[in-house]
CSV table of C-alpha atoms and ligand atoms in Angstrom, one decimal:
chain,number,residue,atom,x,y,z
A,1,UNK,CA,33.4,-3.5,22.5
A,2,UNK,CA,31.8,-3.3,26.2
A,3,UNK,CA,31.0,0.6,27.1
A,4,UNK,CA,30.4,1.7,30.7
A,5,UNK,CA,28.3,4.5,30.3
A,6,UNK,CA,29.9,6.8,33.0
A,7,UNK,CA,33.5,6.4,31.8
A,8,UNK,CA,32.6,8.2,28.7
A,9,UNK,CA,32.9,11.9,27.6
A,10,UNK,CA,28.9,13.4,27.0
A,11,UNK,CA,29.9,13.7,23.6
A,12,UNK,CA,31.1,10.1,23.2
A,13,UNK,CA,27.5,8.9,24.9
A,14,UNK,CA,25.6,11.4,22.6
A,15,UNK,CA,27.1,9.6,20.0
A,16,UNK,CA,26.6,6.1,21.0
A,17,UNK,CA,23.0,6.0,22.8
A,18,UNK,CA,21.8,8.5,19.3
A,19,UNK,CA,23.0,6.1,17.2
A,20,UNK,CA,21.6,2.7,18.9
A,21,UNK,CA,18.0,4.2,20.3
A,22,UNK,CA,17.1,4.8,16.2
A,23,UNK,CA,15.0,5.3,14.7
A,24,UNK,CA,13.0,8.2,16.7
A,25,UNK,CA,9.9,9.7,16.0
A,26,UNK,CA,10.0,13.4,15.6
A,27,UNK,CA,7.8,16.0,17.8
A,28,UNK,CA,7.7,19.4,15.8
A,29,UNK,CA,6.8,21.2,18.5
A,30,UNK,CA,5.1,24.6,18.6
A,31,UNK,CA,5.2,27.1,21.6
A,32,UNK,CA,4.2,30.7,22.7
A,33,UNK,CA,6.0,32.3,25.6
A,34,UNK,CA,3.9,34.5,27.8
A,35,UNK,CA,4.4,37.9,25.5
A,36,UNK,CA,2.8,35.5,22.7
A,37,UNK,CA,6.3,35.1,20.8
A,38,UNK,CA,5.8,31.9,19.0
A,39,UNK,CA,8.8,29.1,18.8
A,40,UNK,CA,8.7,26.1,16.5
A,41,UNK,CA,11.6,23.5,16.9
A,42,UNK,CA,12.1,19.7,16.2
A,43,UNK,CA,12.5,16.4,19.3
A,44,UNK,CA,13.3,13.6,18.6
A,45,UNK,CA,13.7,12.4,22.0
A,46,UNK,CA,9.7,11.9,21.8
A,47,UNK,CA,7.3,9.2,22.2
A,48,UNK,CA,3.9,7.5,23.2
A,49,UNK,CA,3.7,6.7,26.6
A,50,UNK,CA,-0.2,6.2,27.0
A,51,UNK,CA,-3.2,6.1,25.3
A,52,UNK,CA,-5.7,5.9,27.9
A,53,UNK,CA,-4.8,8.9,29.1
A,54,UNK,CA,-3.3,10.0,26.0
A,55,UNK,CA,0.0,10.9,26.9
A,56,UNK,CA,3.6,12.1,24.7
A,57,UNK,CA,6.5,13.2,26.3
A,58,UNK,CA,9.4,15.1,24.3
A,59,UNK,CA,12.2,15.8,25.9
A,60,UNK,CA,14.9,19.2,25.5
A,61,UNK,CA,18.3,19.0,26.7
A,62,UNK,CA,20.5,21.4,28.1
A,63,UNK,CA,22.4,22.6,25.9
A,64,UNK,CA,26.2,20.5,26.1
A,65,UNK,CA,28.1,23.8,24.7
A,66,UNK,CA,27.3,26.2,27.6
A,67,UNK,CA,24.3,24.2,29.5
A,68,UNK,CA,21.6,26.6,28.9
A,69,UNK,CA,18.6,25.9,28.4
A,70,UNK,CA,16.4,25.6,25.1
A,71,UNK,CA,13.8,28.4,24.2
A,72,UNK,CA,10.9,25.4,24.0
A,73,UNK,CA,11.8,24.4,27.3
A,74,UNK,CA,11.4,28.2,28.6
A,75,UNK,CA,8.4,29.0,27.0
A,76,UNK,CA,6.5,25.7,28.3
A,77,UNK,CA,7.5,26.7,31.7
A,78,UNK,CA,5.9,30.0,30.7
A,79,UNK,CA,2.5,28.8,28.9
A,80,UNK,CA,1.9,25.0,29.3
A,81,UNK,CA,0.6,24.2,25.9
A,82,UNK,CA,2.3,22.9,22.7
A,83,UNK,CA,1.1,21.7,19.3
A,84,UNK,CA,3.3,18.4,18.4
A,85,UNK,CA,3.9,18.7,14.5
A,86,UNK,CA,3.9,15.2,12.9
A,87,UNK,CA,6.8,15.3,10.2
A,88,UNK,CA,7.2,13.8,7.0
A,89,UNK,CA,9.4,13.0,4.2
A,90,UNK,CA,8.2,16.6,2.6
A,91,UNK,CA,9.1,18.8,5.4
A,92,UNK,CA,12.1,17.4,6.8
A,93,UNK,CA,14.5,19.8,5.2
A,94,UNK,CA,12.4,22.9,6.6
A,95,UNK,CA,12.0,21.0,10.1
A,96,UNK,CA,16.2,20.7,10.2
A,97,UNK,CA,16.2,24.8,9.1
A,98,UNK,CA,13.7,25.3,12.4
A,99,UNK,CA,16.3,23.3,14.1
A,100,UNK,CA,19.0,26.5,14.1
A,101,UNK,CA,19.7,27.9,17.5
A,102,UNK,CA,17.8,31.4,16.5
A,103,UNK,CA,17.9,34.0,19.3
A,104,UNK,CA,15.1,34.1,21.8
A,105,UNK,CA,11.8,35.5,20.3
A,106,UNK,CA,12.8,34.4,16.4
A,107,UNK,CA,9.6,32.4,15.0
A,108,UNK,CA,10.7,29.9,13.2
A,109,UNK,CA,7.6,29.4,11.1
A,110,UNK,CA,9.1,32.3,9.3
A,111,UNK,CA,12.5,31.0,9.0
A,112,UNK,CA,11.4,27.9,8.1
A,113,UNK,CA,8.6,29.0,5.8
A,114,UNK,CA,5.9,26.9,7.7
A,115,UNK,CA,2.3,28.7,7.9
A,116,UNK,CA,0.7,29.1,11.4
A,117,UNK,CA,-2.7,28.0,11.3
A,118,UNK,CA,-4.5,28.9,14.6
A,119,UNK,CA,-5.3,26.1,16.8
A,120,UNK,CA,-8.5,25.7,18.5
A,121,UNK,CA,-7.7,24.7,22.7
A,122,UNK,CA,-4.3,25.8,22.8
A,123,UNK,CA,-2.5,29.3,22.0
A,124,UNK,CA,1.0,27.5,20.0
A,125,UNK,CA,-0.2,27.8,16.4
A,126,UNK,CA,-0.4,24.4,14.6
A,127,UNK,CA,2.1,23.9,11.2
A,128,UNK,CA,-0.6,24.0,8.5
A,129,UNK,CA,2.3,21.6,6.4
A,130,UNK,CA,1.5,19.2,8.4
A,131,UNK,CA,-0.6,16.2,8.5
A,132,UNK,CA,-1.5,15.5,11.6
A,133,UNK,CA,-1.5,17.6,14.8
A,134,UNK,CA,-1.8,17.2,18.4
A,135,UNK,CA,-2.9,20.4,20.6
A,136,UNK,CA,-1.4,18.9,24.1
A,137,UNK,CA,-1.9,20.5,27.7
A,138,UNK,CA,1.7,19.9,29.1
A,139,UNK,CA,0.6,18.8,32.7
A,140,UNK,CA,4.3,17.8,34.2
A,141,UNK,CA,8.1,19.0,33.4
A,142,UNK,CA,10.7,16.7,35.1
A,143,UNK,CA,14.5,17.5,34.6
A,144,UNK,CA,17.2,14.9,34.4
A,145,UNK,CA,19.4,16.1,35.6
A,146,UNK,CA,21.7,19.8,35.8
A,147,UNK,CA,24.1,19.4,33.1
A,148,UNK,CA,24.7,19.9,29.7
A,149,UNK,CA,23.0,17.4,27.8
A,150,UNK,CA,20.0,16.5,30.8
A,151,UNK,CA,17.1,16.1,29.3
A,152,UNK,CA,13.8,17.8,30.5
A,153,UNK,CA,10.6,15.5,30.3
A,154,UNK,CA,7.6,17.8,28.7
A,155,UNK,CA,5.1,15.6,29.9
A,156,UNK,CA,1.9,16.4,27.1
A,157,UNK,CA,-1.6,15.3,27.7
A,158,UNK,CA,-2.9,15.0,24.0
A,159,UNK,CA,-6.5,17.0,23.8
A,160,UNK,CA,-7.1,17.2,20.2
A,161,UNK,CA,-5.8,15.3,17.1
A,162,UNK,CA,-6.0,17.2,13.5
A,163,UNK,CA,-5.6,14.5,10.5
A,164,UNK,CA,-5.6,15.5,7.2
A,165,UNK,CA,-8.3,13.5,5.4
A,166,UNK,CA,-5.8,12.0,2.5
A,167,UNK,CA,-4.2,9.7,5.2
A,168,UNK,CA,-7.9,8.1,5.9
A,169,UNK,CA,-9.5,4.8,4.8
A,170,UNK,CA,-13.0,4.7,3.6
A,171,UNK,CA,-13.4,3.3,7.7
A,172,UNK,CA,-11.7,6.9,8.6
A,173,UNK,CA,-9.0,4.8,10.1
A,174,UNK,CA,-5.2,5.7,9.5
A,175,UNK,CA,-3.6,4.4,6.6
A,176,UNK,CA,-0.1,3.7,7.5
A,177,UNK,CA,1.0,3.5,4.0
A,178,UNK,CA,0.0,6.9,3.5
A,179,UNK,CA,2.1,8.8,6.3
A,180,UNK,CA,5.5,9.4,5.1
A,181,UNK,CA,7.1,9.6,8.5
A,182,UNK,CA,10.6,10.1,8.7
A,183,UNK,CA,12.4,9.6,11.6
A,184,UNK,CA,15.8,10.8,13.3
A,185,UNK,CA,19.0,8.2,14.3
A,186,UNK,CA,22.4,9.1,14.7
A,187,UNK,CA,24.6,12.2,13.7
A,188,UNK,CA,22.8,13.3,10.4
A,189,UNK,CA,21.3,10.3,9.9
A,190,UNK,CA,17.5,10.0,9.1
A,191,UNK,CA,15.3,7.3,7.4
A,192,UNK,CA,11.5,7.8,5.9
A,193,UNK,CA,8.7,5.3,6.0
A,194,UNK,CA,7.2,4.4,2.6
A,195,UNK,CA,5.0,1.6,1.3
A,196,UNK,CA,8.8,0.1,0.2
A,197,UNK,CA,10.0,-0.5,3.6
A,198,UNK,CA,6.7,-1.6,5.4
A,199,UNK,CA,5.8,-4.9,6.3
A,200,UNK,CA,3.3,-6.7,8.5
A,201,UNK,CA,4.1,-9.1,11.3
A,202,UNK,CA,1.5,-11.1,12.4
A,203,UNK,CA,0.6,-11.1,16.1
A,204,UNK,CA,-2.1,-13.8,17.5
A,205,UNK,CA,-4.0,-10.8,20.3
A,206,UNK,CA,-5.8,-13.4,22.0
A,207,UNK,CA,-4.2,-17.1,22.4
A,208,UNK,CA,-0.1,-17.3,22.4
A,209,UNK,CA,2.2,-18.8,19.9
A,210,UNK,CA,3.7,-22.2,20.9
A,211,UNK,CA,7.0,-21.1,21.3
A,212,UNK,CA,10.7,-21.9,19.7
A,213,UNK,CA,11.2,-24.4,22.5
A,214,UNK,CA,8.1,-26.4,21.0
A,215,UNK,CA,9.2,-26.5,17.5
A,216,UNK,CA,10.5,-29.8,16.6
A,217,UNK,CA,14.2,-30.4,16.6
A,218,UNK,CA,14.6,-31.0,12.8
A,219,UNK,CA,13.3,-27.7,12.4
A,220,UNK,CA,14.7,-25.7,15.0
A,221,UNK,CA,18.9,-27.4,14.0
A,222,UNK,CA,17.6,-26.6,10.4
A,223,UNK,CA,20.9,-24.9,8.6
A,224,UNK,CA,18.2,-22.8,6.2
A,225,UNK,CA,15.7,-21.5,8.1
A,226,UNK,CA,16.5,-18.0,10.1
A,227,UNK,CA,15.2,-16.8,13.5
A,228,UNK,CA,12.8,-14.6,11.5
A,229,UNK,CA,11.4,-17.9,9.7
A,230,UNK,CA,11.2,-19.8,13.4
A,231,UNK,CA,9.4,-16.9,14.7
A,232,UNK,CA,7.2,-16.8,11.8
A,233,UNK,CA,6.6,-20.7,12.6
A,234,UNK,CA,6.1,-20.5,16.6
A,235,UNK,CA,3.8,-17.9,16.5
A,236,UNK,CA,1.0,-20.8,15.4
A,237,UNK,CA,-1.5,-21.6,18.7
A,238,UNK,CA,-1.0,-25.5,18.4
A,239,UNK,CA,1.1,-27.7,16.9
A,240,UNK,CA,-0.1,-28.3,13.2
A,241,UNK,CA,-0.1,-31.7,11.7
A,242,UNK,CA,0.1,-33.0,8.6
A,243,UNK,CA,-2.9,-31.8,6.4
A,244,UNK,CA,-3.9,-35.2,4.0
A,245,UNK,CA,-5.7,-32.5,1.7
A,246,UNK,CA,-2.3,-30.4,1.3
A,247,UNK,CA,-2.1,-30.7,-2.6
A,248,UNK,CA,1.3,-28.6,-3.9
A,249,UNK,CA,3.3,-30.0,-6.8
A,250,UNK,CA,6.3,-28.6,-5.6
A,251,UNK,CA,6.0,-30.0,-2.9
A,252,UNK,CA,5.6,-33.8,-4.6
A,253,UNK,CA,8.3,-33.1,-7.0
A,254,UNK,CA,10.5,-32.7,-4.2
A,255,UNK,CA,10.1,-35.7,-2.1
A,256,UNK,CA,10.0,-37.3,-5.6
A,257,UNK,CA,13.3,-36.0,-6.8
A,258,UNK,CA,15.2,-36.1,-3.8
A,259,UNK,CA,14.0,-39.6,-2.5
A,260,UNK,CA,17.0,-41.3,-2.0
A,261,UNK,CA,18.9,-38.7,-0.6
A,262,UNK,CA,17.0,-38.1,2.3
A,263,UNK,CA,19.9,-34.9,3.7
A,264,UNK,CA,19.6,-33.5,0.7
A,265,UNK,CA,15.4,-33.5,0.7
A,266,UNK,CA,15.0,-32.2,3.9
A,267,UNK,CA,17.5,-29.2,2.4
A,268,UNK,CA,15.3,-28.5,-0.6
A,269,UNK,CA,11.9,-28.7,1.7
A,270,UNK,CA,13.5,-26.3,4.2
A,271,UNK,CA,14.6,-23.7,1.3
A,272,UNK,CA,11.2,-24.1,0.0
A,273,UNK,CA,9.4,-23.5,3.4
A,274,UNK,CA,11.5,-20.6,3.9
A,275,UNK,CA,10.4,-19.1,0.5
A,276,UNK,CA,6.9,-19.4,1.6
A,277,UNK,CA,7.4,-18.0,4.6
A,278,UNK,CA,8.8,-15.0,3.2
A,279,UNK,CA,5.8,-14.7,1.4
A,280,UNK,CA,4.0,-14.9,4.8
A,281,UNK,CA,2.3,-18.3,3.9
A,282,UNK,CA,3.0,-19.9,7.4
A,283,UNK,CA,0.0,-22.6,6.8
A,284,UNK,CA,1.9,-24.3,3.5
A,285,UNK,CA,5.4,-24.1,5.2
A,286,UNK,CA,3.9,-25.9,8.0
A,287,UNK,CA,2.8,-28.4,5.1
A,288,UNK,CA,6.1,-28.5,3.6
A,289,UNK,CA,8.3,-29.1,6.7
A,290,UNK,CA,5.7,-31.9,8.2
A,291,UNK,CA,6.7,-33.9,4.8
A,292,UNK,CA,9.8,-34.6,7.2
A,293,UNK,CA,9.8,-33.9,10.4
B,1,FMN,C1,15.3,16.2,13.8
B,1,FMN,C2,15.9,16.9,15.0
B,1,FMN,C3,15.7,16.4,16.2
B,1,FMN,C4,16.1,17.0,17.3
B,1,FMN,N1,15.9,16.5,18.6
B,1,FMN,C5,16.2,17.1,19.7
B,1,FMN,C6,15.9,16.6,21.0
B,1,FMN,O1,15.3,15.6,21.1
B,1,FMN,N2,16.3,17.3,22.1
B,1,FMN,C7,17.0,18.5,22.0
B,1,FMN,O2,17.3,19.1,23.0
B,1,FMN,N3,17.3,19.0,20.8
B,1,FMN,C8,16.9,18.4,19.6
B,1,FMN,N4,17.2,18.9,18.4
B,1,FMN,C9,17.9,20.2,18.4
B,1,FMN,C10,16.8,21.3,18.6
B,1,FMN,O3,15.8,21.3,17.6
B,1,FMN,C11,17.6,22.7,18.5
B,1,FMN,O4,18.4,22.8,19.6
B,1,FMN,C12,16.6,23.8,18.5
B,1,FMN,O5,17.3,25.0,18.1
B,1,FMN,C13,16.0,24.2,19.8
B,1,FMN,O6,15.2,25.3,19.6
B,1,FMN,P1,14.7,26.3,20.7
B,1,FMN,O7,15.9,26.7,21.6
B,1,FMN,O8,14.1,27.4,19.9
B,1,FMN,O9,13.7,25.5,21.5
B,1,FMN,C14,16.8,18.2,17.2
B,1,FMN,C15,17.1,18.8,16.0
B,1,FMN,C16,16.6,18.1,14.8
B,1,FMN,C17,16.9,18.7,13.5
């Protein structure tokens, strides 16, 4: 199916472009207007555009029902501030209740059942629930546009961070296994981040990997090995070559076994590399897929 964007009904692209950007981060954000009411409600058309200067933008849409505008969006245009709310798995079901179009003035920490705790630069209280909290100076608002659904970027300077002290290392340094973000995709659809589904991919920061188009050809027409494997092996800086010290039985029982079939061989080494690639031992696979090459 090929979709030209402006042939379709809002509704139609809502549900397409919400469903294929996933999964997004959520911004809980919290907001005064200018008589102090407070407002607390969830965007998950939010990100990280900057670190040096820290910068987040969030972004909320006019509304497609009857193109008016959200109260988070008023009261930033009233009191440039906001505390962004990091949510996890714990809080989601509150953060979805804060979600319900209230009338103007409602506080949704009180509907929800969050606590305000004060923060300490901006006047938006920060949700005590949560783990970490950003008190932002919102220094630009751009709309996208005058319809229903345009979004409005809340362009958010990030002053001061608050991290709860269970998500630190002994270094004081983040451990990702610890925050249990969740994170928004299409319709009702969300998905949580847990030491089950996270996984390291190894980047070289300073020299670059050789490249797909360098591997050589017995290993990049292999019928075993996937694009993740092939990634996994291109991302070395040079070439390896065949390592006389390389001592794995496996390894010798194959080319033992499977010396007169020589197809069959370079099947068995390929399933074997893959194996240890999955276990992220690209060094040995190297080994393994040298034996012939
Ligand atoms: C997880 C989640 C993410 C949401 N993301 C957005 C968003 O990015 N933009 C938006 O306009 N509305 C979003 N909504 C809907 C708003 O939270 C909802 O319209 C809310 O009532 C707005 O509150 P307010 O009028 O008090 O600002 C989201 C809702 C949920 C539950």
């Amino acid at each position: 199916m090929i979709l030209d964007l402006k042939d379709l009904k809002p509704a139609e692209r809502q549900h397409y472009l919400l469903h294929v950007v996933a999964p997004r981060p959520i911004c809980f954000a919290s907001t005064i207007d200018k008589e102090g009411n407070v407002n607390l409600s969830p965007f998950s058309f939010f990100n990280l555009f900057s670190y040096n200067p820290p910068i987040v933008i969030f972004s909320p849409s006019r509304r497609g029902r009857d193109n008016t505008t959200k109260h988070t969006l008023q009261n930033v245009l009233e009191v440039p501030e906001v505390v962004i709310n990091i949510v996890t798995y714990d809080m989601i079901q509150q953060t979805s209740l804060a979600s319900c179009e209230y009338p103007k003035g409602t506080n949704e920490f009180i509907k929800a059942g969050f606590t305000e705790m004060p923060a300490t630069i901006v006047k938006p209280p920060m949700v005590k629930e949560s783990k970490v909290t950003m008190e932002c100076k919102v220094i630009e608002i751009k709309p996208l546009g005058s319809e229903g659904g345009a979004g409005n970027l809340v362009i958010c300077e990030v002053l001061r961070m608050h991290i709860d002290d269970s998500l630190l290392d002994e270094h004081k340094k983040i451990d990702q296994k610890k925050i249990h973000h969740v994170a928004r995709l299409g319709g009702d659809w969300y998905c949580k981040v847990d030491e089950s589904n996270l996984f390291h991919v190894t980047k070289p920061t300073t020299e670059s990997g050789i490249g797909i188009d360098t591997l050589p050809s017995t290993i990049l027409q292999s019928k075993i090995l996937t694009g993740n494997n092939l990634g996994q092996l291109a991302n070395v800086t040079e070439l390896p070559v065949i390592d006389p010290s390389f001592d794995d039985a496996h390894l010798k029982q194959i080319i033992l076994y499977y010396s007169i079939n020589p197809d069959e061989m370079e099947r068995e080494l390929h399933s074997y590399a893959k194996k240890l690639l999955e276990e992220g031992k690209v060094r040995e696979a190297w080994q393994v897929l040298l034996a012939v090459v």
